[in-house]
mmCIF file of C-alpha atoms in Angstrom:
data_model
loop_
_atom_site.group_PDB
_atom_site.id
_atom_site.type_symbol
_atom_site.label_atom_id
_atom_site.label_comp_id
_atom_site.label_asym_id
_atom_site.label_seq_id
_atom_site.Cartn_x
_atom_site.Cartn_y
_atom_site.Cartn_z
ATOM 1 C CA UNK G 1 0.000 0.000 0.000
ATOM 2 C CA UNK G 2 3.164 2.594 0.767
ATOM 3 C CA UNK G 3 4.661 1.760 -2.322
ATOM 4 C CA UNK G 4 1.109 2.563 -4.180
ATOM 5 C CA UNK G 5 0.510 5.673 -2.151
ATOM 6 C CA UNK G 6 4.593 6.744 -3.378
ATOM 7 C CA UNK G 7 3.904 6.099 -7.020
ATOM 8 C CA UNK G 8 0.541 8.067 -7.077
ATOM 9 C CA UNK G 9 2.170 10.865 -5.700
ATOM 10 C CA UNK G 10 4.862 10.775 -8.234
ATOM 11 C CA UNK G 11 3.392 10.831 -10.983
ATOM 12 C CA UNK G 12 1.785 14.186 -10.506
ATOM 13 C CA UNK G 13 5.657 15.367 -10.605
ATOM 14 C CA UNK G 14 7.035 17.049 -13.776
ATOM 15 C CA UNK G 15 11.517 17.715 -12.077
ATOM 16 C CA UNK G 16 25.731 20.863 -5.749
ATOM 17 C CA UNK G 17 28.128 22.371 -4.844
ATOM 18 C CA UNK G 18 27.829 25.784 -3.223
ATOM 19 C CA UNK G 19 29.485 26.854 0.068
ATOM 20 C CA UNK G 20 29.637 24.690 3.634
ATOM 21 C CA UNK G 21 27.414 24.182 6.393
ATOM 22 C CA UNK G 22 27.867 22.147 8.673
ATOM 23 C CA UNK G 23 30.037 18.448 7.645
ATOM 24 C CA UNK G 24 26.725 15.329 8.906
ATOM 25 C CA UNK G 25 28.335 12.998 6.875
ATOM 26 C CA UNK G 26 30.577 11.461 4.297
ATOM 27 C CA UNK G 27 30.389 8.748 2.108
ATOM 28 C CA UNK G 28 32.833 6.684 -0.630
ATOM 29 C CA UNK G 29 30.955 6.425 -4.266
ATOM 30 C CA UNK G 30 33.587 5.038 -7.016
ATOM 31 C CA UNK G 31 36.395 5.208 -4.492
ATOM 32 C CA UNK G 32 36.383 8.913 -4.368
ATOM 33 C CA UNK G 33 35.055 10.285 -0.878
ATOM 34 C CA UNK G 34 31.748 13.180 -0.839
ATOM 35 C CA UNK G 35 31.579 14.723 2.046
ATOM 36 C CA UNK G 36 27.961 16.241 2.508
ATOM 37 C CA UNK G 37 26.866 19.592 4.953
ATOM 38 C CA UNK G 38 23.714 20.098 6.929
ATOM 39 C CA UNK G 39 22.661 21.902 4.003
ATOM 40 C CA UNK G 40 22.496 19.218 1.548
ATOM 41 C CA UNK G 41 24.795 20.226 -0.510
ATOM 42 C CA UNK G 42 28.146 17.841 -1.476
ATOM 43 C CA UNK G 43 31.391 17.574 -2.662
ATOM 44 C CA UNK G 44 34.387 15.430 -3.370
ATOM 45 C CA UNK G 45 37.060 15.450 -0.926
ATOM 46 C CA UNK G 46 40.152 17.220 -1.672
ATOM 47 C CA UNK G 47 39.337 17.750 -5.254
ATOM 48 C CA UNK G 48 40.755 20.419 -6.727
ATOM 49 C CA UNK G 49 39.050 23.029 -9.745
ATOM 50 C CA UNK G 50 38.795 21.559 -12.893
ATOM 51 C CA UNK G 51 39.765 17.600 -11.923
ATOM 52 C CA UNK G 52 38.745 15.475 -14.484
ATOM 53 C CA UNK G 53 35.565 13.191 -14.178
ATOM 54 C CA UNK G 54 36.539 9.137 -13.018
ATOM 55 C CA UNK G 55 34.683 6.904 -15.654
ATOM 56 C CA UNK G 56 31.570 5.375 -14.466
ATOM 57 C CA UNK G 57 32.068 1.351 -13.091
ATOM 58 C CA UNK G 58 29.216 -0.350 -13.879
ATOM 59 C CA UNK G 59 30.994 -3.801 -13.856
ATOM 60 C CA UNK G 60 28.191 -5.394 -10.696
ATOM 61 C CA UNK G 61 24.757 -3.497 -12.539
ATOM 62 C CA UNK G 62 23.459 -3.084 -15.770
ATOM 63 C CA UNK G 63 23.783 0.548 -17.942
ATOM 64 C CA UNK G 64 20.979 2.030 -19.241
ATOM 65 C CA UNK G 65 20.563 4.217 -22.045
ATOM 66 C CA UNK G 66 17.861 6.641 -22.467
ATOM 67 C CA UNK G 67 15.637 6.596 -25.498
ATOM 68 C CA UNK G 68 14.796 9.931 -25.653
ATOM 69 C CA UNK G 69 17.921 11.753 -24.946
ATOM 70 C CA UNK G 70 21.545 11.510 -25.062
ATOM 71 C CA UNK G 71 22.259 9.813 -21.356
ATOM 72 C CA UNK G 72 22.558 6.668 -19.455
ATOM 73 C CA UNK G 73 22.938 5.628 -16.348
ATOM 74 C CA UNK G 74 23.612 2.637 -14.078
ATOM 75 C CA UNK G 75 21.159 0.676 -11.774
ATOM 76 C CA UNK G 76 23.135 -1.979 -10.230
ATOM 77 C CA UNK G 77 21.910 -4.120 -7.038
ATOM 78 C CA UNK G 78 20.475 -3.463 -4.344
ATOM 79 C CA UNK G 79 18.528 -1.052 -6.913
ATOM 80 C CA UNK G 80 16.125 -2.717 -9.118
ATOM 81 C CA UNK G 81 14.414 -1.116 -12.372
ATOM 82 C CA UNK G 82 10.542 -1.200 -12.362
ATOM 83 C CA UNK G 83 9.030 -2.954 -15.828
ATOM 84 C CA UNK G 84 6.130 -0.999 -15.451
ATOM 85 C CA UNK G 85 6.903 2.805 -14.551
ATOM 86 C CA UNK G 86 4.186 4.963 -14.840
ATOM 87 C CA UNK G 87 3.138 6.728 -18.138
ATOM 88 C CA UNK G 88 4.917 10.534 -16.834
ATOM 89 C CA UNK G 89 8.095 8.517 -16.258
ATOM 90 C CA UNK G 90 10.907 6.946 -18.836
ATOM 91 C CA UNK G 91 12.349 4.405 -16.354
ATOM 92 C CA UNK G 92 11.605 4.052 -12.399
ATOM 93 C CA UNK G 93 13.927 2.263 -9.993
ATOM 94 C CA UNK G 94 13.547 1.006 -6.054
ATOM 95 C CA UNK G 95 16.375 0.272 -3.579
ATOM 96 C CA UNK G 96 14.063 -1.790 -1.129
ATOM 97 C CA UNK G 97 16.928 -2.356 1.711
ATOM 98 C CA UNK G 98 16.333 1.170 2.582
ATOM 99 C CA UNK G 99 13.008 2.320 0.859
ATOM 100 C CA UNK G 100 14.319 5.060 -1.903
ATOM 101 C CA UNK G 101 12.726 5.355 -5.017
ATOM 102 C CA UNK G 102 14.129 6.940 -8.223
ATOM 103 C CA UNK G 103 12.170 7.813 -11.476
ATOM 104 C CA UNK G 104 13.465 9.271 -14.421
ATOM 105 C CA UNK G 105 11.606 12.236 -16.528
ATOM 106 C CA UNK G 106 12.579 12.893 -19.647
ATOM 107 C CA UNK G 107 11.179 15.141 -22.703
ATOM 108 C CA UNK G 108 12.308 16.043 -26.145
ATOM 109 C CA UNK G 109 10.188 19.376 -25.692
ATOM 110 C CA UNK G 110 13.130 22.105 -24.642
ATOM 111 C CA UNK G 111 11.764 24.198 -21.491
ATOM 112 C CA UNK G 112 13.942 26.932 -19.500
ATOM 113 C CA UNK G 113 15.412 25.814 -16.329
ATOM 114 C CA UNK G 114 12.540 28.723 -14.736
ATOM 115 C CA UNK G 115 9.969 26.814 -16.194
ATOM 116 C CA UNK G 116 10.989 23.365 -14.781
ATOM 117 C CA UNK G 117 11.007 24.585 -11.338
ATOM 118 C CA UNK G 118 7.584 26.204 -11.548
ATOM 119 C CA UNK G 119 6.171 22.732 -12.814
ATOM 120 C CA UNK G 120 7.622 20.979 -9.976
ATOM 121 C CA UNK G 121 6.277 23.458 -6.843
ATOM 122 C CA UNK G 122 2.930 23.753 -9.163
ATOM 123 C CA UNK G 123 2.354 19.973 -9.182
ATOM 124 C CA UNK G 124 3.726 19.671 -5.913
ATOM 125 C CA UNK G 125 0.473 22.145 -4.812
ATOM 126 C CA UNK G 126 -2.353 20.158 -7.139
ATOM 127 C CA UNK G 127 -1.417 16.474 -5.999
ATOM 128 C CA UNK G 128 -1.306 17.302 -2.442
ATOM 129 C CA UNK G 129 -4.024 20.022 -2.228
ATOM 130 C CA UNK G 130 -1.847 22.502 -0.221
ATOM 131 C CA UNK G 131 -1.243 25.921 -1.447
ATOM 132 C CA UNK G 132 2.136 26.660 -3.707
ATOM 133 C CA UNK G 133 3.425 29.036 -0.935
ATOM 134 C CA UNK G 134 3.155 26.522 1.433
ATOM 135 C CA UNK G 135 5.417 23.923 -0.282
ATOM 136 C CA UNK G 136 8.340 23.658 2.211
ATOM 137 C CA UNK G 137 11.697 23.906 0.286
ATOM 138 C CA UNK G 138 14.801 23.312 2.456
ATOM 139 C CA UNK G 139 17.416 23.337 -0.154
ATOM 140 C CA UNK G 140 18.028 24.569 -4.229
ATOM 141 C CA UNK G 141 21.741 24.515 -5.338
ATOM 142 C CA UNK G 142 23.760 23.503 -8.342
ATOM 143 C CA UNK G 143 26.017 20.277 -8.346
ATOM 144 C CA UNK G 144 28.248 18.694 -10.854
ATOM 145 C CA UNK G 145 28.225 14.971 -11.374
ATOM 146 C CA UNK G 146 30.205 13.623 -14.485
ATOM 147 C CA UNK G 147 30.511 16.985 -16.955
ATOM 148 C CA UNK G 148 26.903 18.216 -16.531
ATOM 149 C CA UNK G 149 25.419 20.986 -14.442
ATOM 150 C CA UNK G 150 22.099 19.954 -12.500
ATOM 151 C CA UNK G 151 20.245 22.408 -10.574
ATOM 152 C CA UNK G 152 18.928 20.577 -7.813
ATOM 153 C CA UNK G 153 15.714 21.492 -5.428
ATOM 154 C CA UNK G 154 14.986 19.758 -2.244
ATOM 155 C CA UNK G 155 11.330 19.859 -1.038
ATOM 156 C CA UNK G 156 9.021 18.348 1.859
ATOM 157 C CA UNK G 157 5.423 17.083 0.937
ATOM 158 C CA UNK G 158 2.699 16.189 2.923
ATOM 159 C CA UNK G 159 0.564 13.347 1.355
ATOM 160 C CA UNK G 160 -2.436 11.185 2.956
ATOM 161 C CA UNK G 161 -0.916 12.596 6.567
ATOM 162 C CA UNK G 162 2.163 10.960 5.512
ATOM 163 C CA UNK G 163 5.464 13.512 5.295
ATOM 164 C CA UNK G 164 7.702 12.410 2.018
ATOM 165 C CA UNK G 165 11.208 14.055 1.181
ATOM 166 C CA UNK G 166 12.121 14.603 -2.540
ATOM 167 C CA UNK G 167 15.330 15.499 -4.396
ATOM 168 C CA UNK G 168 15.218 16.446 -7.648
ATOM 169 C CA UNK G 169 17.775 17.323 -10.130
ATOM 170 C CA UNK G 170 17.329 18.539 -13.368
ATOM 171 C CA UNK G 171 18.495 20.083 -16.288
ATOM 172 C CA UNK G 172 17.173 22.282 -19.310
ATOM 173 C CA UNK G 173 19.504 20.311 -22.185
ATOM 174 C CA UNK G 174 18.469 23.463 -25.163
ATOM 175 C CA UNK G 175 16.905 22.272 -28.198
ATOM 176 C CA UNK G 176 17.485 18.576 -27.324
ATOM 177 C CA UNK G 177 14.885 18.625 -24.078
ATOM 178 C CA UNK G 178 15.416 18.262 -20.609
ATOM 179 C CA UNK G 179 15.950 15.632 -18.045
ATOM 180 C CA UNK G 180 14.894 14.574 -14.236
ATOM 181 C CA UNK G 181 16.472 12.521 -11.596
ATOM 182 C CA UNK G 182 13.875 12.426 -8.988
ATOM 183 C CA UNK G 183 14.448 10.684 -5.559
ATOM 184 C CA UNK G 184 11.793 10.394 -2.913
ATOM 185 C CA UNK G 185 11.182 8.460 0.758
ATOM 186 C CA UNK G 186 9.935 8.912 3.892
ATOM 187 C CA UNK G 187 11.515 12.566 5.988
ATOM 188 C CA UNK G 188 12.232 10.307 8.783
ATOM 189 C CA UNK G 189 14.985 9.024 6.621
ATOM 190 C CA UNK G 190 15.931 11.459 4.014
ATOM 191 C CA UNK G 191 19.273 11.656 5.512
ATOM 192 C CA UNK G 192 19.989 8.154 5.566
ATOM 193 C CA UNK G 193 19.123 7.915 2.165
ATOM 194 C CA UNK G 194 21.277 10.819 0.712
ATOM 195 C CA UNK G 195 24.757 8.772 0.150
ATOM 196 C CA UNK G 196 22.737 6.269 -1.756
ATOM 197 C CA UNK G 197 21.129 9.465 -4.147
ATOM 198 C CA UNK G 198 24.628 10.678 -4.374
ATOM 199 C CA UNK G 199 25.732 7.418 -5.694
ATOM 200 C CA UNK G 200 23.424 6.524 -7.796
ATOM 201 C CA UNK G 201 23.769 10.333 -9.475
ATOM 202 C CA UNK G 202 27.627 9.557 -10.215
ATOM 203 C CA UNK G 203 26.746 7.344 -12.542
ATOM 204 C CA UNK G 204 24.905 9.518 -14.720
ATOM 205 C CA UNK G 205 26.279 10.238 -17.868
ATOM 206 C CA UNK G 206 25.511 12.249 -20.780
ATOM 207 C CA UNK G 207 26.660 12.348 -24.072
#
């Protein structure tokens, strides 16, 4: 029934590395080590400007290649890629050991990066019945993950009495479209979940 109530909710929805807060945590994705701030905002470790990007290991999943634009990604255990995403969605993933859930959006319509986050707070407002304005957003920021710029937006929505955490990162790609990486779970965990987001976005690659 949770897992319904998530992908109703998400299919209403269209979809860093700026200075430190506070260090909560740190995590190792491709051997590299992010260290994240109480803002939710990353970065590598000792990295400095204009390091090159480590190729993508994919060697223990399976690399995916978008149909509609030029990317691909990696879902590799303990994620596992839906069969049947919803309609809104080009692919939709679940890491069941600690209940996140990814979907991917994807259009070959170009929009402005404005226009993307308007969708997102505007649909946030119609599938939950709250008012825009009341949409609680704890985070926006840009990060970096491969040679791509995604703005990023981190929101709280109550659903059904039930509080869920997303993070979304997208991008306006020009005259090619525009792409989503949308994570959600429950806010009791959002932070638990955020090494696994980070992860899974450093193997995002686009072409």
């Amino acid at each position: 029934m949770l897992q319904k109530l998530f992908l109703s909710l998400v299919i209403l929805f269209p979809v860093a590395t700026g200075g430190y807060a506070e260090e909560i945590g740190r995590a190792t994705i491709n051997g590299r080590t992010v260290i994240i701030d109480g803002a939710g905002t990353w970065a590598y470790e000792n990295v400095p400007d204009g390091a090159a990007a480590q190729a993508v290991d994919c060697s223990e999943g399976r690399k995916i290649q978008s149909k509609k634009i030029k990317m691909s990604l990696c879902i590799a255990p303990p994620w596992r890629l839906d069969s049947s995403p919803p309609e809104s969605m080009e692919m939709q993933a679940i890491n069941k050991d600690i209940d996140l859930y990814f979907g991917l959006v994807t259009e070959r319509t170009p929009i402005p990066l404005a226009g993307l986050r308007k969708a997102i707070l505007y649909n946030a407002a119609q599938a939950t019945g709250v008012r825009e304005e009341d949409i609680e957003i704890s985070t926006e920021s840009k990060s970096k993950f491969g040679s791509h710029e995604w703005s990023y937006i981190e929101y709280k929505v109550t659903f059904s009495g039930a509080n869920f955490r997303f993070a979304n990162y997208y991008a306006s790609l020009g005259d090619k479209g525009l792409v989503q990486s949308v994570f959600w779970c429950s806010e009791s965990f959002f932070a638990e979940c955020q090494p696994a987001i980070l992860k899974f976005m450093s193997t995002v690659e686009m072409q």
